[in-house]
Amino acid sequence: MGEMKSIVAVCRADPPCEHPLSEGLVDSPSVVAHNLFGLDLAILRIGRLSHREREVAAQLATGRTNFVISRNLGISEGTVKIHVGHILQKLGLESRTGAAVTAALYMHCRQCGAPCGSD
């Protein structure tokens, strides 16, 4: 979980932060994440997610557990697991961390107005 929070912190940094993951690699935290997880295509596939899957992905981006996500969205933990599986499949990712970082990058792009993914 600590690694996940560190990666999300790097991805959300604006301006780029002085973090061990980004040290000596590049100036852009989004490029660091792309290099680490190959998220370029995943971000472009965000538009494939349903409204509820986007809600779950947004919760993943903050590092929340399935239990906490289920309580926040008023759905069962099993339903959250199904949504996470669909998110991974639709984004072409293999890990929950990759999905969380993709969602965090996407949300960061949306907040700063940078072009990212399909809406």
Short mmCIF file of C-alpha atoms in Angstrom, two decimals:
data_model
loop_
_atom_site.label_atom_id
_atom_site.label_comp_id
_atom_site.label_asym_id
_atom_site.label_seq_id
_atom_site.Cartn_x
_atom_site.Cartn_y
_atom_site.Cartn_z
CA MET A 1 0.00 0.00 0.00
CA GLY A 2 2.88 2.40 0.75
CA GLU A 3 4.29 1.90 -2.75
CA MET A 4 0.87 2.71 -4.22
CA LYS A 5 0.64 5.98 -2.26
CA SER A 6 4.16 6.93 -3.37
CA ILE A 7 3.37 6.30 -7.02
CA VAL A 8 0.11 8.26 -6.86
CA ALA A 9 1.97 11.10 -5.15
CA VAL A 10 4.47 11.17 -8.01
CA CYS A 11 1.70 11.14 -10.60
CA ARG A 12 -0.22 13.95 -8.95
CA ALA A 13 2.77 16.20 -8.33
CA ASP A 14 2.51 19.58 -9.95
CA PRO A 15 5.16 20.79 -10.47
CA PRO A 16 7.06 17.50 -10.62
CA CYS A 17 8.23 16.44 -7.19
CA GLU A 18 11.59 15.33 -5.91
CA HIS A 19 10.67 11.68 -5.39
CA PRO A 20 12.93 8.60 -5.60
CA LEU A 21 10.77 7.13 -8.38
CA SER A 22 11.28 10.15 -10.60
CA GLU A 23 14.88 10.95 -9.71
CA GLY A 24 17.08 11.04 -12.78
CA LEU A 25 14.42 9.69 -15.14
CA VAL A 26 12.38 12.53 -16.59
CA ASP A 27 10.82 15.82 -15.56
CA SER A 28 7.21 14.74 -16.07
CA PRO A 29 5.58 12.56 -13.41
CA SER A 30 3.10 11.23 -15.96
CA VAL A 31 5.99 9.98 -18.10
CA VAL A 32 7.44 8.27 -15.02
CA ALA A 33 4.18 6.42 -14.50
CA HIS A 34 3.94 5.57 -18.20
CA ASN A 35 7.46 4.17 -18.07
CA LEU A 36 6.72 2.18 -14.93
CA PHE A 37 3.41 0.69 -15.97
CA GLY A 38 2.94 1.27 -19.73
CA LEU A 39 -0.20 3.28 -19.03
CA ASP A 40 -0.35 5.27 -22.26
CA LEU A 41 -2.96 2.99 -23.82
CA ALA A 42 -4.82 2.47 -20.56
CA ILE A 43 -5.47 6.20 -20.24
CA LEU A 44 -6.79 6.29 -23.80
CA ARG A 45 -9.18 3.45 -22.90
CA ILE A 46 -10.80 5.26 -19.95
CA GLY A 47 -13.78 6.04 -22.19
CA ARG A 48 -14.60 2.32 -22.28
CA LEU A 49 -15.52 2.32 -18.58
CA SER A 50 -19.12 2.57 -17.44
CA HIS A 51 -20.15 5.37 -15.09
CA ARG A 52 -19.98 3.02 -12.07
CA GLU A 53 -16.59 1.64 -13.17
CA ARG A 54 -15.29 5.22 -13.33
CA GLU A 55 -16.56 5.80 -9.80
CA VAL A 56 -14.74 2.68 -8.60
CA ALA A 57 -11.59 3.70 -10.50
CA ALA A 58 -11.67 7.12 -8.84
CA GLN A 59 -11.79 5.40 -5.46
CA LEU A 60 -8.91 3.12 -6.49
CA ALA A 61 -6.88 6.20 -7.37
CA THR A 62 -6.96 7.23 -3.72
CA GLY A 63 -5.74 3.82 -2.54
CA ARG A 64 -9.00 2.74 -0.95
CA THR A 65 -9.70 -0.93 -0.25
CA ASN A 66 -12.61 -2.85 -1.76
CA PHE A 67 -14.33 -2.73 1.62
CA VAL A 68 -14.08 1.07 1.85
CA ILE A 69 -15.11 1.50 -1.80
CA SER A 70 -18.15 -0.70 -1.22
CA ARG A 71 -19.24 1.43 1.76
CA ASN A 72 -18.61 4.71 -0.06
CA LEU A 73 -20.62 3.66 -3.12
CA GLY A 74 -23.31 1.68 -1.31
CA ILE A 75 -22.58 -1.60 -3.10
CA SER A 76 -21.30 -4.98 -1.92
CA GLU A 77 -17.60 -5.79 -1.70
CA GLY A 78 -18.18 -8.58 -4.24
CA THR A 79 -19.62 -6.06 -6.69
CA VAL A 80 -16.55 -3.87 -6.23
CA LYS A 81 -14.32 -6.87 -7.05
CA ILE A 82 -16.32 -7.47 -10.23
CA HIS A 83 -16.00 -3.80 -11.22
CA VAL A 84 -12.23 -3.88 -10.56
CA GLY A 85 -11.96 -6.95 -12.80
CA HIS A 86 -13.89 -5.18 -15.56
CA ILE A 87 -11.70 -2.08 -15.17
CA LEU A 88 -8.53 -4.15 -15.54
CA GLN A 89 -9.92 -5.96 -18.56
CA LYS A 90 -11.19 -2.83 -20.33
CA LEU A 91 -7.99 -0.88 -19.69
CA GLY A 92 -5.75 -3.81 -20.67
CA LEU A 93 -4.01 -3.85 -17.30
CA GLU A 94 -2.95 -6.67 -15.04
CA SER A 95 -2.76 -4.99 -11.64
CA ARG A 96 -4.94 -2.98 -9.32
CA THR A 97 -2.00 -0.60 -8.85
CA GLY A 98 -1.85 0.02 -12.60
CA ALA A 99 -5.58 0.80 -12.61
CA ALA A 100 -5.18 3.14 -9.64
CA VAL A 101 -2.29 5.01 -11.24
CA THR A 102 -4.15 5.25 -14.57
CA ALA A 103 -7.18 6.71 -12.81
CA ALA A 104 -5.00 9.13 -10.82
CA LEU A 105 -3.25 10.32 -13.98
CA TYR A 106 -6.54 10.70 -15.80
CA MET A 107 -8.05 12.71 -12.94
CA HIS A 108 -4.92 14.88 -12.79
CA CYS A 109 -5.16 15.56 -16.53
CA ARG A 110 -8.82 16.49 -16.18
CA GLN A 111 -8.10 18.88 -13.31
CA CYS A 112 -5.33 20.74 -15.11
CA GLY A 113 -7.04 20.67 -18.52
CA ALA A 114 -4.38 18.58 -20.25
CA PRO A 115 -5.56 16.32 -23.08
CA CYS A 116 -5.86 12.74 -21.92
CA GLY A 117 -7.95 9.70 -22.71
CA SER A 118 -11.33 9.64 -24.33
CA ASP A 119 -14.26 11.01 -22.38
#
